[in-house]
Amino acid sequence: GQQLNQSPQSMFIQEGEDVSMNCTSSSIFNTWLWYKQDPGEGPVLLIALYKAGELTSNGRLTAQFGITRKDSFLNISASIPSDVGIYFCAGPRNSGNTPLVFGKGTRLSVIA
Amino acid sequence: DTEVTQTPKHLVMGMTNKKSLKCEQHMGHRAMYWYKQKAKKPPELMFVYSYEKLSINESVPSRFSPECPNSSLLNLHLHALQPEDSALYLCASSQGTVVTGELFFGEGSRLTVL
């Protein structure tokens, strides 16, 4: 099945720094989704991408759908303590259909 | 606030108990999902219901029994579980099963099997 390789696995950054994480696959995805999960909570959708090359922002978050449709990145600018959590990339498991397959996540820690 | 509501938030049960997890959504979504998540791992799909019919069962052991009484409700019945079944159980919904792909998750039910 399709697999998503997410990196880095974890990050420790200072408050105010910018963050970049990415997700790659050997298969083509038609949709890329980025979720954030706080401890003990369910994942919350941050950004959805539907077209190759698409660049979408949500506040301090920016995500891009790679031209090859095999990768995506998520940037967070000027990090704050509440950015702490696990960030998952996800895409439809089969072309055109849910359910989603998830990357292994990037655990972000922000040092005040 | 999430529009997918899961109860209970925490559940502790013995291996011989029978319990149920419940999920409700009022977004008019026609697809609902159960995912299982172990610590420090991504969510793993268990079941998918589409228009109240079971469409995907990811070879889940029969001690987990899903039920979709109507388009807004999804239950997961638990019986004779094992300690390794302890995990966060996430319910999700989507408008349909053809992507847009956006799944909306509940806050999860934290299950501990003793």
Short mmCIF file of N, CA, C and O in Angstrom, two decimals, chain A residues 27-91:
data_model
loop_
_atom_site.label_atom_id
_atom_site.label_comp_id
_atom_site.label_asym_id
_atom_site.label_seq_id
_atom_site.Cartn_x
_atom_site.Cartn_y
_atom_site.Cartn_z
N SER A 27 4.58 6.93 -4.13
CA SER A 27 3.36 6.91 -4.93
C SER A 27 2.83 8.33 -5.10
O SER A 27 3.11 9.20 -4.30
N ILE A 28 2.04 8.52 -6.12
CA ILE A 28 1.41 9.81 -6.36
C ILE A 28 0.19 9.95 -5.46
O ILE A 28 -0.60 9.02 -5.32
N PHE A 29 0.04 11.12 -4.87
CA PHE A 29 -1.14 11.44 -4.08
C PHE A 29 -1.93 12.55 -4.77
O PHE A 29 -1.33 13.47 -5.34
N ASN A 30 -3.22 12.46 -4.72
CA ASN A 30 -4.08 13.50 -5.31
C ASN A 30 -4.49 14.56 -4.30
O ASN A 30 -5.03 15.60 -4.65
N THR A 31 -4.28 14.24 -3.04
CA THR A 31 -4.61 15.16 -1.96
C THR A 31 -3.56 15.01 -0.88
O THR A 31 -3.13 13.89 -0.59
N TRP A 32 -3.15 16.14 -0.31
CA TRP A 32 -2.28 16.10 0.86
C TRP A 32 -2.98 16.86 1.98
O TRP A 32 -3.51 17.94 1.76
N LEU A 33 -2.94 16.26 3.15
CA LEU A 33 -3.55 16.89 4.31
C LEU A 33 -2.52 16.97 5.43
O LEU A 33 -1.69 16.06 5.58
N TRP A 34 -2.58 18.06 6.17
CA TRP A 34 -1.70 18.20 7.35
C TRP A 34 -2.58 18.34 8.59
O TRP A 34 -3.48 19.19 8.64
N TYR A 35 -2.30 17.48 9.57
CA TYR A 35 -3.03 17.48 10.83
C TYR A 35 -2.08 17.77 11.97
O TYR A 35 -0.89 17.44 11.92
N LYS A 36 -2.63 18.34 13.05
CA LYS A 36 -1.88 18.49 14.29
C LYS A 36 -2.63 17.76 15.39
O LYS A 36 -3.87 17.83 15.47
N GLN A 37 -1.88 17.06 16.23
CA GLN A 37 -2.49 16.34 17.34
C GLN A 37 -1.83 16.75 18.65
O GLN A 37 -0.61 16.64 18.81
N ASP A 38 -2.66 17.23 19.57
CA ASP A 38 -2.19 17.54 20.92
C ASP A 38 -2.30 16.27 21.77
O ASP A 38 -3.12 15.39 21.47
N PRO A 39 -1.53 16.18 22.83
CA PRO A 39 -1.57 14.96 23.67
C PRO A 39 -2.97 14.64 24.16
O PRO A 39 -3.67 15.52 24.67
N GLY A 40 -3.40 13.39 23.98
CA GLY A 40 -4.70 12.96 24.47
C GLY A 40 -5.88 13.47 23.68
O GLY A 40 -7.03 13.30 24.10
N GLU A 41 -5.63 14.10 22.54
CA GLU A 41 -6.71 14.64 21.72
C GLU A 41 -6.69 13.98 20.34
O GLU A 41 -5.74 13.29 19.99
N GLY A 42 -7.75 14.23 19.57
CA GLY A 42 -7.76 13.73 18.21
C GLY A 42 -7.04 14.69 17.27
O GLY A 42 -6.86 15.87 17.59
N PRO A 43 -6.63 14.21 16.10
CA PRO A 43 -5.97 15.09 15.13
C PRO A 43 -6.92 16.17 14.64
O PRO A 43 -8.11 15.92 14.42
N VAL A 44 -6.38 17.36 14.44
CA VAL A 44 -7.15 18.49 13.93
C VAL A 44 -6.58 18.89 12.58
O VAL A 44 -5.36 19.06 12.44
N LEU A 45 -7.44 19.03 11.59
CA LEU A 45 -6.99 19.38 10.25
C LEU A 45 -6.49 20.81 10.22
O LEU A 45 -7.16 21.74 10.67
N LEU A 46 -5.26 20.99 9.69
CA LEU A 46 -4.66 22.32 9.57
C LEU A 46 -4.83 22.87 8.16
O LEU A 46 -5.27 23.99 7.97
N ILE A 47 -4.40 22.09 7.19
CA ILE A 47 -4.39 22.54 5.80
C ILE A 47 -4.68 21.35 4.90
O ILE A 47 -4.18 20.25 5.14
N ALA A 48 -5.47 21.59 3.85
CA ALA A 48 -5.74 20.58 2.83
C ALA A 48 -5.26 21.11 1.48
O ALA A 48 -5.50 22.28 1.14
N LEU A 49 -4.60 20.27 0.72
CA LEU A 49 -4.04 20.64 -0.59
C LEU A 49 -4.59 19.69 -1.64
O LEU A 49 -4.57 18.47 -1.45
N TYR A 50 -5.02 20.25 -2.78
CA TYR A 50 -5.71 19.43 -3.78
C TYR A 50 -5.08 19.46 -5.17
O TYR A 50 -5.46 18.66 -6.02
N LYS A 51 -4.16 20.41 -5.40
CA LYS A 51 -3.58 20.52 -6.74
C LYS A 51 -2.07 20.58 -6.66
O LYS A 51 -1.52 21.28 -5.81
N ALA A 52 -1.41 19.89 -7.58
CA ALA A 52 0.05 19.93 -7.63
C ALA A 52 0.52 21.38 -7.77
O ALA A 52 -0.02 22.13 -8.58
N GLY A 53 1.50 21.74 -6.95
CA GLY A 53 2.02 23.09 -6.97
C GLY A 53 1.28 24.06 -6.07
O GLY A 53 1.76 25.17 -5.81
N GLU A 54 0.16 23.65 -5.56
CA GLU A 54 -0.66 24.52 -4.71
C GLU A 54 0.10 24.92 -3.45
O GLU A 54 0.73 24.09 -2.80
N LEU A 55 0.02 26.20 -3.13
CA LEU A 55 0.62 26.74 -1.91
C LEU A 55 -0.51 27.37 -1.11
O LEU A 55 -1.19 28.26 -1.61
N THR A 56 -0.71 26.92 0.11
CA THR A 56 -1.85 27.38 0.91
C THR A 56 -1.37 27.79 2.29
O THR A 56 -0.53 27.13 2.89
N SER A 57 -1.93 28.89 2.79
CA SER A 57 -1.57 29.38 4.12
C SER A 57 -2.77 29.36 5.03
O SER A 57 -3.92 29.52 4.59
N ASN A 58 -2.47 29.18 6.32
CA ASN A 58 -3.48 29.24 7.37
C ASN A 58 -2.81 29.91 8.55
O ASN A 58 -2.16 29.26 9.37
N GLY A 59 -2.91 31.24 8.62
CA GLY A 59 -2.21 31.98 9.67
C GLY A 59 -0.71 31.86 9.49
O GLY A 59 -0.17 32.17 8.42
N ARG A 60 -0.03 31.38 10.51
CA ARG A 60 1.43 31.24 10.44
C ARG A 60 1.86 29.95 9.73
O ARG A 60 3.05 29.70 9.60
N LEU A 61 0.91 29.17 9.30
CA LEU A 61 1.21 27.90 8.64
C LEU A 61 1.12 28.05 7.14
O LEU A 61 0.21 28.70 6.62
N THR A 62 2.08 27.45 6.44
CA THR A 62 2.06 27.41 4.98
C THR A 62 2.40 26.00 4.55
O THR A 62 3.34 25.39 5.07
N ALA A 63 1.64 25.48 3.60
CA ALA A 63 1.91 24.13 3.11
C ALA A 63 1.89 24.15 1.59
O ALA A 63 1.18 24.96 0.98
N GLN A 64 2.69 23.28 0.99
CA GLN A 64 2.72 23.18 -0.47
C GLN A 64 2.58 21.73 -0.92
O GLN A 64 3.11 20.81 -0.29
N PHE A 65 1.87 21.57 -2.01
CA PHE A 65 1.67 20.29 -2.69
C PHE A 65 2.75 20.21 -3.76
O PHE A 65 2.78 21.01 -4.67
N GLY A 66 3.66 19.25 -3.66
CA GLY A 66 4.77 19.18 -4.59
C GLY A 66 4.34 18.96 -6.03
O GLY A 66 3.32 18.30 -6.29
N ILE A 67 5.14 19.49 -6.94
CA ILE A 67 4.84 19.40 -8.37
C ILE A 67 4.75 17.95 -8.84
O ILE A 67 3.93 17.60 -9.69
N THR A 68 5.59 17.09 -8.28
CA THR A 68 5.59 15.69 -8.68
C THR A 68 4.42 14.92 -8.08
O THR A 68 4.19 13.75 -8.43
N ARG A 69 3.70 15.53 -7.16
CA ARG A 69 2.58 14.93 -6.41
C ARG A 69 3.04 13.83 -5.48
O ARG A 69 2.24 13.06 -4.96
N LYS A 70 4.35 13.79 -5.23
CA LYS A 70 4.88 12.76 -4.33
C LYS A 70 5.43 13.37 -3.05
O LYS A 70 6.06 12.67 -2.25
N ASP A 71 5.24 14.66 -2.85
CA ASP A 71 5.74 15.26 -1.63
C ASP A 71 4.95 16.51 -1.26
O ASP A 71 4.24 17.10 -2.08
N SER A 72 5.11 16.89 0.01
CA SER A 72 4.48 18.09 0.52
C SER A 72 5.31 18.59 1.69
O SER A 72 5.97 17.80 2.37
N PHE A 73 5.30 19.89 1.91
CA PHE A 73 5.96 20.41 3.10
C PHE A 73 5.02 21.31 3.87
O PHE A 73 4.05 21.85 3.33
N LEU A 74 5.33 21.45 5.16
CA LEU A 74 4.59 22.34 6.05
C LEU A 74 5.59 23.25 6.74
O LEU A 74 6.57 22.75 7.31
N ASN A 75 5.37 24.55 6.67
CA ASN A 75 6.20 25.51 7.38
C ASN A 75 5.37 26.21 8.44
O ASN A 75 4.19 26.53 8.22
N ILE A 76 6.00 26.45 9.58
CA ILE A 76 5.39 27.24 10.65
C ILE A 76 6.32 28.41 10.91
O ILE A 76 7.51 28.22 11.17
N SER A 77 5.80 29.60 10.82
CA SER A 77 6.65 30.77 11.05
C SER A 77 6.46 31.28 12.47
O SER A 77 5.38 31.16 13.06
N ALA A 78 7.55 31.84 13.02
CA ALA A 78 7.52 32.48 14.34
C ALA A 78 6.81 31.60 15.37
O ALA A 78 5.77 31.96 15.92
N SER A 79 7.39 30.43 15.64
CA SER A 79 6.74 29.45 16.50
C SER A 79 6.45 30.00 17.89
O SER A 79 7.17 30.86 18.42
N ILE A 80 5.36 29.49 18.47
CA ILE A 80 4.95 29.86 19.82
C ILE A 80 4.74 28.57 20.61
O ILE A 80 4.62 27.49 20.02
N PRO A 81 4.70 28.67 21.95
CA PRO A 81 4.58 27.45 22.76
C PRO A 81 3.39 26.55 22.39
O PRO A 81 3.50 25.33 22.46
N SER A 82 2.28 27.12 21.98
CA SER A 82 1.11 26.29 21.67
C SER A 82 1.26 25.53 20.35
O SER A 82 0.39 24.73 20.00
N ASP A 83 2.35 25.74 19.64
CA ASP A 83 2.61 24.94 18.43
C ASP A 83 3.10 23.54 18.79
O ASP A 83 3.19 22.67 17.92
N VAL A 84 3.41 23.32 20.06
CA VAL A 84 3.86 22.00 20.50
C VAL A 84 2.80 20.94 20.17
O VAL A 84 1.62 21.15 20.35
N GLY A 85 3.27 19.81 19.65
CA GLY A 85 2.35 18.71 19.34
C GLY A 85 2.98 17.82 18.28
O GLY A 85 4.15 17.94 17.95
N ILE A 86 2.17 16.93 17.76
CA ILE A 86 2.63 16.04 16.69
C ILE A 86 1.92 16.45 15.41
O ILE A 86 0.68 16.58 15.38
N TYR A 87 2.69 16.62 14.36
CA TYR A 87 2.16 17.01 13.07
C TYR A 87 2.21 15.79 12.14
O TYR A 87 3.25 15.18 11.97
N PHE A 88 1.06 15.47 11.57
CA PHE A 88 0.95 14.33 10.65
C PHE A 88 0.61 14.82 9.25
O PHE A 88 -0.29 15.66 9.08
N CYS A 89 1.29 14.28 8.26
CA CYS A 89 0.81 14.42 6.91
C CYS A 89 -0.08 13.21 6.62
O CYS A 89 0.07 12.15 7.23
N ALA A 90 -0.99 13.37 5.70
CA ALA A 90 -1.91 12.28 5.38
C ALA A 90 -2.41 12.44 3.95
O ALA A 90 -2.44 13.55 3.40
N GLY A 91 -2.78 11.31 3.37
CA GLY A 91 -3.35 11.34 2.03
C GLY A 91 -4.28 10.17 1.86
O GLY A 91 -4.25 9.21 2.65
#
